[in-house]
CSV table of C-alpha atoms and ligand atoms in Angstrom, one decimal:
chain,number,residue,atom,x,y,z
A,50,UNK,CA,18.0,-6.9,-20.8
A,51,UNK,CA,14.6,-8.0,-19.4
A,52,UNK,CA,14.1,-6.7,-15.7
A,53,UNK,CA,11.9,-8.5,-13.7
A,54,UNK,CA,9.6,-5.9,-11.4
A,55,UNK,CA,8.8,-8.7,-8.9
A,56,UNK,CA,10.6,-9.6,-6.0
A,57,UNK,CA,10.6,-13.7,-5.5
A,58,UNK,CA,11.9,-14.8,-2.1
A,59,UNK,CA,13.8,-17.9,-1.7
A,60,UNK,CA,15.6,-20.0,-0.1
A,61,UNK,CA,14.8,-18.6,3.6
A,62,UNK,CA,13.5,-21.2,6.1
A,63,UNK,CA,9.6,-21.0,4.4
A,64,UNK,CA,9.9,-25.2,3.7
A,65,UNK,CA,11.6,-25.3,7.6
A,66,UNK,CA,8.5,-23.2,8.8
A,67,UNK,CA,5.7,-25.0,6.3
A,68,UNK,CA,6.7,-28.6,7.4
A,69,UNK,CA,6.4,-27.4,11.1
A,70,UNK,CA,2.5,-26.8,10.3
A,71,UNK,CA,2.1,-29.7,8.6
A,72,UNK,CA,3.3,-31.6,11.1
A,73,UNK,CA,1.4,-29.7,13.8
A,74,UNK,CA,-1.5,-31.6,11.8
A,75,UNK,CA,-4.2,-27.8,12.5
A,76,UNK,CA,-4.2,-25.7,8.9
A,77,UNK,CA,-7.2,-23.2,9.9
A,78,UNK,CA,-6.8,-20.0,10.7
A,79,UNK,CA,-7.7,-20.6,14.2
A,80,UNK,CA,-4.1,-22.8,15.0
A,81,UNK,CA,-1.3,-21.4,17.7
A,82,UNK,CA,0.5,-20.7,14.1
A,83,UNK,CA,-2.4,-17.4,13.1
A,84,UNK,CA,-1.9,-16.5,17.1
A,85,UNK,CA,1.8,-16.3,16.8
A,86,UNK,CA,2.1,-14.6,13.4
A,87,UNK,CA,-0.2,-12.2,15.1
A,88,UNK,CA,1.9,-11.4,18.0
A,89,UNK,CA,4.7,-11.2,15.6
A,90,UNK,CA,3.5,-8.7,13.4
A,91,UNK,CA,2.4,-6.4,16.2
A,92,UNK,CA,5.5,-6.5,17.8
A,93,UNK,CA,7.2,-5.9,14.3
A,94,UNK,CA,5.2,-3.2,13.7
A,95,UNK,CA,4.7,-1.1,17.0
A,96,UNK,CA,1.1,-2.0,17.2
A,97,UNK,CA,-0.9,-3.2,19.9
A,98,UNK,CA,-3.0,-5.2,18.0
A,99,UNK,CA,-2.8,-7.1,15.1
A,100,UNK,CA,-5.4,-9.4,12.9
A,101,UNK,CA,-4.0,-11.9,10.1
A,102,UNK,CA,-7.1,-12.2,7.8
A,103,UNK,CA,-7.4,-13.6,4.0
A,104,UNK,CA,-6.4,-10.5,1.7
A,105,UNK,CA,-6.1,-6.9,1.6
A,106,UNK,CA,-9.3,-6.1,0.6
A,107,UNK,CA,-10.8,-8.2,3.1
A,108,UNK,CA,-8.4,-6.0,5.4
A,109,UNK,CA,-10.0,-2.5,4.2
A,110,UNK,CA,-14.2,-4.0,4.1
A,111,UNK,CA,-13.1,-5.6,8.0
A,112,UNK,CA,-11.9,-1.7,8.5
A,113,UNK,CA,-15.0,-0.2,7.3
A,114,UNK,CA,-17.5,-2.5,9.1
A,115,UNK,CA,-15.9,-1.9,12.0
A,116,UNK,CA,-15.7,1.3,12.3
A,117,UNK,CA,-19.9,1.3,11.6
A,118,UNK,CA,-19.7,1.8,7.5
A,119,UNK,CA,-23.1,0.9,6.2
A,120,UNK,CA,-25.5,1.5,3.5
A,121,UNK,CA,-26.0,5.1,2.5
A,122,UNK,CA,-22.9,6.4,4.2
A,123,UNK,CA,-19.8,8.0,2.6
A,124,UNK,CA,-16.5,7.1,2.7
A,125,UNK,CA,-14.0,9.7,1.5
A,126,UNK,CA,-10.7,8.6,-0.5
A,127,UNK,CA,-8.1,9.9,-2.7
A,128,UNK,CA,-8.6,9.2,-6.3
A,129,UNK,CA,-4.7,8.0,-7.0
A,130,UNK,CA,-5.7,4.4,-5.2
A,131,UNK,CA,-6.1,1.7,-6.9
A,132,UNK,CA,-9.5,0.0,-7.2
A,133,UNK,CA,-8.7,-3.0,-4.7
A,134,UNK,CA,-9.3,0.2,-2.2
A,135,UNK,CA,-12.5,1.1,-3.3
A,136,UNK,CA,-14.5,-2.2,-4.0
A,137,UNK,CA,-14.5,-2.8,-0.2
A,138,UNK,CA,-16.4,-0.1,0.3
A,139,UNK,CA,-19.4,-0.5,-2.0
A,140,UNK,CA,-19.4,-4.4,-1.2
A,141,UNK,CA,-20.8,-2.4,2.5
A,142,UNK,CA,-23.2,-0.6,0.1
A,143,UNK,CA,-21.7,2.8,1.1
A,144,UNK,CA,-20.3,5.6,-1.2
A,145,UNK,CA,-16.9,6.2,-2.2
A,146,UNK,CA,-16.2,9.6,-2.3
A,147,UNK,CA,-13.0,10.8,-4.7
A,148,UNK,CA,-11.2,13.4,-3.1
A,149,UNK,CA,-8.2,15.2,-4.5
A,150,UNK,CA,-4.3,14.6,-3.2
A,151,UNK,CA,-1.6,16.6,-3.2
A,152,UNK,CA,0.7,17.5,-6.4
A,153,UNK,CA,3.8,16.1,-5.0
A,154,UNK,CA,2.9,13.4,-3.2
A,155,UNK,CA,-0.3,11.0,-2.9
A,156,UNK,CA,-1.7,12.2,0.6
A,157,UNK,CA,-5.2,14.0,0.8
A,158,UNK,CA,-5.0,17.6,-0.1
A,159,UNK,CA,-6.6,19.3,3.1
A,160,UNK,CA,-8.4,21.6,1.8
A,161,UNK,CA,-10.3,19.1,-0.7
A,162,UNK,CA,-11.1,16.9,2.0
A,163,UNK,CA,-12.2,19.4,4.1
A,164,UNK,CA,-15.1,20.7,1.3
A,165,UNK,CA,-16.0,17.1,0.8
A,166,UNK,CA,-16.6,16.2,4.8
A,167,UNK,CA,-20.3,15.9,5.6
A,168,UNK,CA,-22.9,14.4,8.3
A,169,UNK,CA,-22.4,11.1,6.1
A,170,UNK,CA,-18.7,10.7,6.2
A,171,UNK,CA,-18.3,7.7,8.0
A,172,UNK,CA,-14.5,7.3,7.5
A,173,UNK,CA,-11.9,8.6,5.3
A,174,UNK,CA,-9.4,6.3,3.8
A,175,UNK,CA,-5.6,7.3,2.9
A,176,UNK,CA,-3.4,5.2,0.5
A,177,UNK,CA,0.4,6.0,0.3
A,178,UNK,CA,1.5,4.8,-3.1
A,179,UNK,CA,4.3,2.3,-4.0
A,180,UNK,CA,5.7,3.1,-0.1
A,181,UNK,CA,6.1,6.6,-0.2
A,182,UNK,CA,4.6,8.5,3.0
A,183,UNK,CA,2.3,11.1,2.8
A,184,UNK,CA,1.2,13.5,5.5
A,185,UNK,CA,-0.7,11.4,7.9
A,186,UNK,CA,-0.2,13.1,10.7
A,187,UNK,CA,-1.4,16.6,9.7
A,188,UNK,CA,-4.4,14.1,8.1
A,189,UNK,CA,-4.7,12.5,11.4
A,190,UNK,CA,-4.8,16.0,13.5
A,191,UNK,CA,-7.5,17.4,11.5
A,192,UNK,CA,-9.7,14.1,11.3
A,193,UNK,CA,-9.2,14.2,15.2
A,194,UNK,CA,-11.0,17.6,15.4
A,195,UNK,CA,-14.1,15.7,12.9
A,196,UNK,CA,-14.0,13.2,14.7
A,197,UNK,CA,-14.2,10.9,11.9
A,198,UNK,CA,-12.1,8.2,11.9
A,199,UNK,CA,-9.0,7.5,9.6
A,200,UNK,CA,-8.3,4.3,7.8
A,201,UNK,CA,-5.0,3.7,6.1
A,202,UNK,CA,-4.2,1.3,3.1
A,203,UNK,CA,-1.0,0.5,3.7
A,204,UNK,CA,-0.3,-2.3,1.4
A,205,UNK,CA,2.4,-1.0,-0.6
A,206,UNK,CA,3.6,0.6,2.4
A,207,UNK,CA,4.8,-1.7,5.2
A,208,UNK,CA,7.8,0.2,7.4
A,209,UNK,CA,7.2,3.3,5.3
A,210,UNK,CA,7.7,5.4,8.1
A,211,UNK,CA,7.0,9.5,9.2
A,212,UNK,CA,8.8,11.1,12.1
A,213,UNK,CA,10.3,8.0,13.0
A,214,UNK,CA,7.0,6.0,13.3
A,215,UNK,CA,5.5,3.6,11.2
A,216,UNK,CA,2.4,5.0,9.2
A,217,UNK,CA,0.3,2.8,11.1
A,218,UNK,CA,0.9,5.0,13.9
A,219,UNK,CA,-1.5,7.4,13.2
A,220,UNK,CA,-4.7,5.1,11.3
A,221,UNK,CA,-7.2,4.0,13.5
A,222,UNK,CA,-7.1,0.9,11.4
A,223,UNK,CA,-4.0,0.1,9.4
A,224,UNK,CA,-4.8,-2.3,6.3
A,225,UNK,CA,-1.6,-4.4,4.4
A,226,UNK,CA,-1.5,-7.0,1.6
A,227,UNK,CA,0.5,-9.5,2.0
A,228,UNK,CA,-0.5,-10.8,-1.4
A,229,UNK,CA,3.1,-12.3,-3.5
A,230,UNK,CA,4.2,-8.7,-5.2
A,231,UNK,CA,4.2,-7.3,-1.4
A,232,UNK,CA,7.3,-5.9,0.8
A,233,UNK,CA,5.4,-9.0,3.2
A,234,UNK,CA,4.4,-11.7,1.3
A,235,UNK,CA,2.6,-15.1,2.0
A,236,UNK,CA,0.9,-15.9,-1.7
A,237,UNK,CA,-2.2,-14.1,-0.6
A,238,UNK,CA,-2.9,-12.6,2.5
A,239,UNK,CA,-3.3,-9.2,4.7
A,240,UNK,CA,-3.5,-8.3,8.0
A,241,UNK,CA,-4.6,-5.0,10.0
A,242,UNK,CA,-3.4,-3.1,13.2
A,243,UNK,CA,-4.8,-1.4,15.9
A,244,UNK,CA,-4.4,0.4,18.8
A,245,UNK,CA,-7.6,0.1,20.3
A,246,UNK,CA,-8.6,-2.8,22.2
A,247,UNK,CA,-12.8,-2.3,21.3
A,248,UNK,CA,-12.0,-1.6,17.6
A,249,UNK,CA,-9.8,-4.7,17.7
A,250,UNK,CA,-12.4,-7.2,19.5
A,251,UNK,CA,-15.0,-6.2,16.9
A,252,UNK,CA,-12.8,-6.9,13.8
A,253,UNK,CA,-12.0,-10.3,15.3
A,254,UNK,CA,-15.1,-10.9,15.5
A,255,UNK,CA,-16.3,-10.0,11.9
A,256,UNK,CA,-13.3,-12.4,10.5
A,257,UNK,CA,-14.6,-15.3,12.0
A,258,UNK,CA,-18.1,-15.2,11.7
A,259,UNK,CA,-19.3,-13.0,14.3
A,260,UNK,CA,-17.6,-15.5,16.9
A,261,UNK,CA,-20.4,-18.3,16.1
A,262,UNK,CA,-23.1,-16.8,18.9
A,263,UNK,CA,-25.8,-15.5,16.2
A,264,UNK,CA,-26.1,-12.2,17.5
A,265,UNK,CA,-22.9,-11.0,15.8
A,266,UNK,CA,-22.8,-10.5,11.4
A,267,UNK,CA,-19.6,-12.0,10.4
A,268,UNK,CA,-18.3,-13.5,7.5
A,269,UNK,CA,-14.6,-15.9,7.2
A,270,UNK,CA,-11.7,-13.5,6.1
A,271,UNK,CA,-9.3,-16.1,8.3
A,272,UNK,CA,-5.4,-16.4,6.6
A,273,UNK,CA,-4.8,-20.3,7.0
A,274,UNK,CA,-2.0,-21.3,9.3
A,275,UNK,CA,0.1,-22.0,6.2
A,276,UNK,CA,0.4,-18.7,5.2
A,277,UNK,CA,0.7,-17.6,8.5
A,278,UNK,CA,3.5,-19.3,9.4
A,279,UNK,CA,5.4,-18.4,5.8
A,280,UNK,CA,4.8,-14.7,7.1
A,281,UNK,CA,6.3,-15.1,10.4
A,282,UNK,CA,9.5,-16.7,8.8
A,283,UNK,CA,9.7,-13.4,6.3
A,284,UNK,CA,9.0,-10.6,8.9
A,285,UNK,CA,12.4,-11.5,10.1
A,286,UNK,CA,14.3,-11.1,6.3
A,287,UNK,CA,11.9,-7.6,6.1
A,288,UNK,CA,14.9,-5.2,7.8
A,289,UNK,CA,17.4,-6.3,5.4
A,290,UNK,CA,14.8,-6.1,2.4
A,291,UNK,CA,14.0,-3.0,3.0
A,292,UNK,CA,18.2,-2.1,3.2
A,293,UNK,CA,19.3,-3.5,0.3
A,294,UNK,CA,15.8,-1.5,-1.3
A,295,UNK,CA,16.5,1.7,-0.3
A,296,UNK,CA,20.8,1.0,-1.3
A,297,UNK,CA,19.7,0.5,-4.4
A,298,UNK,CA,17.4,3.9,-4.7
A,299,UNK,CA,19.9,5.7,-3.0
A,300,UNK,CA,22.5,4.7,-6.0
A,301,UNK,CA,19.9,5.3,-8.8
A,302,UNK,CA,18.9,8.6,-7.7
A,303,UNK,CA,23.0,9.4,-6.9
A,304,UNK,CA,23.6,8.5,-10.8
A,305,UNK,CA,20.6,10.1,-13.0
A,306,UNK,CA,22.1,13.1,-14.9
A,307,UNK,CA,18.9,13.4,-17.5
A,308,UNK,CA,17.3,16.7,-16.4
A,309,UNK,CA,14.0,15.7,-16.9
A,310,UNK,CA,14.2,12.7,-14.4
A,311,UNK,CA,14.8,13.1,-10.7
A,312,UNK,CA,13.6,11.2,-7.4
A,313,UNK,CA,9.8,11.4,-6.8
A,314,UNK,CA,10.2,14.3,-3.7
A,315,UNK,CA,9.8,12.4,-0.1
A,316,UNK,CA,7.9,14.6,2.3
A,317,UNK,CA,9.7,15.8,5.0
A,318,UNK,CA,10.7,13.5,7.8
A,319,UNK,CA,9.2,11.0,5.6
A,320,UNK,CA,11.4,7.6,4.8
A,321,UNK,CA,9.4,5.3,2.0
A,322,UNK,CA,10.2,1.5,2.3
A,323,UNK,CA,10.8,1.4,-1.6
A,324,UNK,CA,8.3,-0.8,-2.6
A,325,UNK,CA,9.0,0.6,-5.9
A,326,UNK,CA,11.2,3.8,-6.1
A,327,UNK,CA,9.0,6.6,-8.1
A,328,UNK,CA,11.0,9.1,-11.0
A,329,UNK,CA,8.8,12.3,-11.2
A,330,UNK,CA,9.6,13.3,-14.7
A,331,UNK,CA,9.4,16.6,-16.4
A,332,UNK,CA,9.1,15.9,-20.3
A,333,UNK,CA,7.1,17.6,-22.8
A,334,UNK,CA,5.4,13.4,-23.6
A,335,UNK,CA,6.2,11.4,-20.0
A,336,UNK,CA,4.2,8.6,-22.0
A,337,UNK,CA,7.2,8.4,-24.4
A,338,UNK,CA,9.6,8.1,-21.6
A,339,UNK,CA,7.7,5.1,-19.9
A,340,UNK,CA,7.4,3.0,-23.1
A,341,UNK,CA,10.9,3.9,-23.9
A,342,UNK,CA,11.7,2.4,-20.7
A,343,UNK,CA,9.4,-0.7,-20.9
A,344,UNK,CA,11.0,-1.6,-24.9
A,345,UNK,CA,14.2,-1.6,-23.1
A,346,UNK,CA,13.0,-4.0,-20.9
A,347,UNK,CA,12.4,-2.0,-18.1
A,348,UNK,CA,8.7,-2.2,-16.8
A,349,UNK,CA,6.6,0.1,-15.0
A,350,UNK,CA,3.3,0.0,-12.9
A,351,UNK,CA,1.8,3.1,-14.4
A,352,UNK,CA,1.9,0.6,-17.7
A,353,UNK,CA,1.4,-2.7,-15.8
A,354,UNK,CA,-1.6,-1.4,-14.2
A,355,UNK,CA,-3.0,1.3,-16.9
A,356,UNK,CA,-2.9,3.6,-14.0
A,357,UNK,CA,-5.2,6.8,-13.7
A,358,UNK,CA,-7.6,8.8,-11.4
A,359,UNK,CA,-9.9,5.8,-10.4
A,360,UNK,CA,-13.2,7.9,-11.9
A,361,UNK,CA,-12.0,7.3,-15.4
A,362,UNK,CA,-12.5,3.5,-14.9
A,363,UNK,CA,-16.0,2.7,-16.2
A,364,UNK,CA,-16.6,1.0,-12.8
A,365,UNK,CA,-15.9,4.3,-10.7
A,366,UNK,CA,-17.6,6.5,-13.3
A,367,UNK,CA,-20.4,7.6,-11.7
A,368,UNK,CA,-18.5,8.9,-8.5
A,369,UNK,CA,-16.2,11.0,-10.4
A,370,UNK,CA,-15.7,14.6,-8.8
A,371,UNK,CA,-12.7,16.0,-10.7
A,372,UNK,CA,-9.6,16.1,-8.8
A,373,UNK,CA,-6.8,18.8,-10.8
A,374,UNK,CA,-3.7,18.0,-8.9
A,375,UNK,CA,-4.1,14.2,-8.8
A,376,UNK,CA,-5.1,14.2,-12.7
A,377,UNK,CA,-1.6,16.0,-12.9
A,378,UNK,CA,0.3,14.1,-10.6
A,379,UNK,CA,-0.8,10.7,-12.3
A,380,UNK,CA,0.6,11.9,-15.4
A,381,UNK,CA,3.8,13.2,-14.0
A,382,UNK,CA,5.9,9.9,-12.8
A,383,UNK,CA,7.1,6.1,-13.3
A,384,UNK,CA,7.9,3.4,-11.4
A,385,UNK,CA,11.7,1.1,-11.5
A,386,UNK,CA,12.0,-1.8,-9.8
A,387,UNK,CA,14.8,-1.4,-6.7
A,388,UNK,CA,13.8,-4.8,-5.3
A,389,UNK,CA,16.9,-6.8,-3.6
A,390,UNK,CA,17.2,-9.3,-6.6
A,391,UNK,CA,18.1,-5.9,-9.3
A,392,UNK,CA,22.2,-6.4,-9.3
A,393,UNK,CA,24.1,-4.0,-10.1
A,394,UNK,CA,24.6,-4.3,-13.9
A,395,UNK,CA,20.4,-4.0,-14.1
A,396,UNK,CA,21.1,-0.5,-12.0
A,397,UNK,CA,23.6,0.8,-14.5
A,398,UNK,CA,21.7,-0.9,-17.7
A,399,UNK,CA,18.8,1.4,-16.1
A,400,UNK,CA,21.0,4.1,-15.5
A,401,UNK,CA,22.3,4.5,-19.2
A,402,UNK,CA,18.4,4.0,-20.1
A,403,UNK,CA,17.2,7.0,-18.3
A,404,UNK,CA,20.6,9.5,-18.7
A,405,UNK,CA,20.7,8.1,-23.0
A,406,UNK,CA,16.9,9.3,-23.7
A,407,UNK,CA,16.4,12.0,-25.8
A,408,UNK,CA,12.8,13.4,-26.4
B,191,PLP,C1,-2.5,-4.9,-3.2
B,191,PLP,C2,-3.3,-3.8,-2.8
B,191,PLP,C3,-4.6,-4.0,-2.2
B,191,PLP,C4,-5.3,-5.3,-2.2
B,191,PLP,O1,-4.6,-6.3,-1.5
B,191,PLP,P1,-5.0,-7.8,-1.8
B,191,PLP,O2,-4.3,-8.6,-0.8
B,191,PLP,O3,-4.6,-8.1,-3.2
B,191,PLP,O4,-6.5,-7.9,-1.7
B,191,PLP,C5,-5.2,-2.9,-1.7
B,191,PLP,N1,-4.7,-1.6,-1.8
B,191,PLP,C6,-3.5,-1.4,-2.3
B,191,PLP,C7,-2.9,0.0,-2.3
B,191,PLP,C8,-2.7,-2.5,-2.8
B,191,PLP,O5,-1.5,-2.2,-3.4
């Protein structure tokens, strides 16, 4: 059995909601169809604000100019992200500085961070991993005393939630994807969120060129009304996504009998959106495991994306600062697809994968 790890929406109004632009005859990103997506996704997810803009990464640089990121500063991160969180921040010129996460989960390890904050942090940057939460509230607290502000990457993480709350709760800034493989998806795409009305004014202005005066620097990160409108037909299929998601996690993690498997550990009060559900696993070669998996037709992102501490990438060399738990922690898990489209013959074939493996 081949399992497919991507999650291809169908059938749900998109054609309904694209014709509706097409007929409205504006495509930019400055049409009634951006303004509505935006009110949409702000009321979706409990923000004041929101900004549709063209990607992700556009999200994150939008972040860090905002919030004054500029040559010669530093920007503190963990070094479990992916490199789409990183680029932003030398494309500003600044300085991305790796800082170590927990063992058990991918938040900033306190204690790390704390060593690593100086007069040129300009921001720090959390990134929640395939949906599950981290500790951004105890993040947010201390940052608060800094008073340095916190950027999160949310775009694995859309309705991951802590204490009841979105994630986005407690960033300053909140950047999503809503590139094709995300929980939101419009082809490419991101937004961000805010609760701050000056922080919000400035990264409107950035996205669209500094608002045309000259005395603004801006550049065009606008999403075009196409894609906006395909988002605002999908926020309303996200609740039942994320429910069929987490059903299928739930029975997965009910079902595994190999000892050396069990469900990645959720912190507490924490509720991931299962993006991806993680298995931390516990065997003398994990590698094995994962390619086991993969030959049976399972895939996984730690294969699909090669995935390490970012300093071991030739391109993040030169910042590296060794991080021990996250060099464990990357070492220590895979990912299975949960998505609404796995039936449940591909969650018993998966099953018998993982309970059959002997190392
Ligand atoms: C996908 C992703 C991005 C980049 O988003 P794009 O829309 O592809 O630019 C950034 N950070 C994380 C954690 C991601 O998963």
């Amino acid at each position: 059995m081949k399992i497919s790890d991507k999650y291809l929406i169908s059938d749900n109004g998109d054609l309904k909601a694209v014709k509706k632009v097409l007929n409205g005859k504006k495509l930019s990103g400055t049409s009634d169809f951006v303004f509505d997506y935006e009110n949409k996704l702000s009321k979706f997810f409990q923000s004041k604000y929101a900004a549709a803009l063209s990607s992700g990464t556009a999200a994150i640089q939008t972040a860090l100019f905002t919030l004054g990121v500029k040559n010669g500063d530093e920007v503190i991160i963990s070094s479990t992200c992916p490199s789409m969180s990183v680029v932003p921040i030398l494309a500003l010129g600044a300085e991305p500085v790796f800082c170590d996460t927990e063992i058990n989960n991918f938040g900033l390890n306190l204690e790390s961070l704390n060593k690593l904050i100086s007069v040129k942090t300009k921001a720090v940057i959390e990134v929640p991993m395939w949906g599950y939460p981290t500790k951004v509230d105890k993040l947010k607290h201390l940052l608060e005393i800094k008073k340095i502000p916190l950027i999160l990457d949310l775009a694995q993480a859309h309705c991951t939630k802590l204490n009841g709350n979105c994630l986005s709760f407690y960033g300053d800034i909140s950047c999503f994807s809503t590139h094709d493989r995300k929980i939101l998806a419009t082809g490419e795409g991101g937004f961000v969120l805010t609760n701050n009305e000056n922080l919000f004014n400035k990264i409107k202005s950035y996205i669209q060129f500094g608002n045309m005066k000259g005395d603004e620097f801006g550049l065009n990160f606008k999403l075009s009304s196409l894609q906006a409108c395909i988002g605002s037909n999908r926020i309303d299929l996200i609740k039942r996504q994320l429910s069929l998601r987490k059903k299928n996690a739930k029975y997965i993690a009910k079902k595994i009998s190999n000892p050396y498997v069990k469900e990645f550990e959720i912190v507490d009060n924490g509720d991931p959106n299962y993006y991806f559900m993680i298995l931390r696993l516990t065997f003398s070669d994990n590698i094995k495991f994962i390619n086991y998996l993969e030959e049976k037709g399972v895939p996984s992102d730690v294969l699909r994306y090669d995935y390490k501490v970012l300093y071991k990438y030739p391109l993040f060399k030169k910042y590296k600062k060794k991080c021990i738990n996250s060099e464990t922690l990357v070492k220590s898990f895979t990912t299975i697809p949960v998505h609404p489209h796995i039936s449940k013959t591909m969650l018993d074939y998966m099953i018998s994968a993982i309970n059959n493996y002997k190392e």
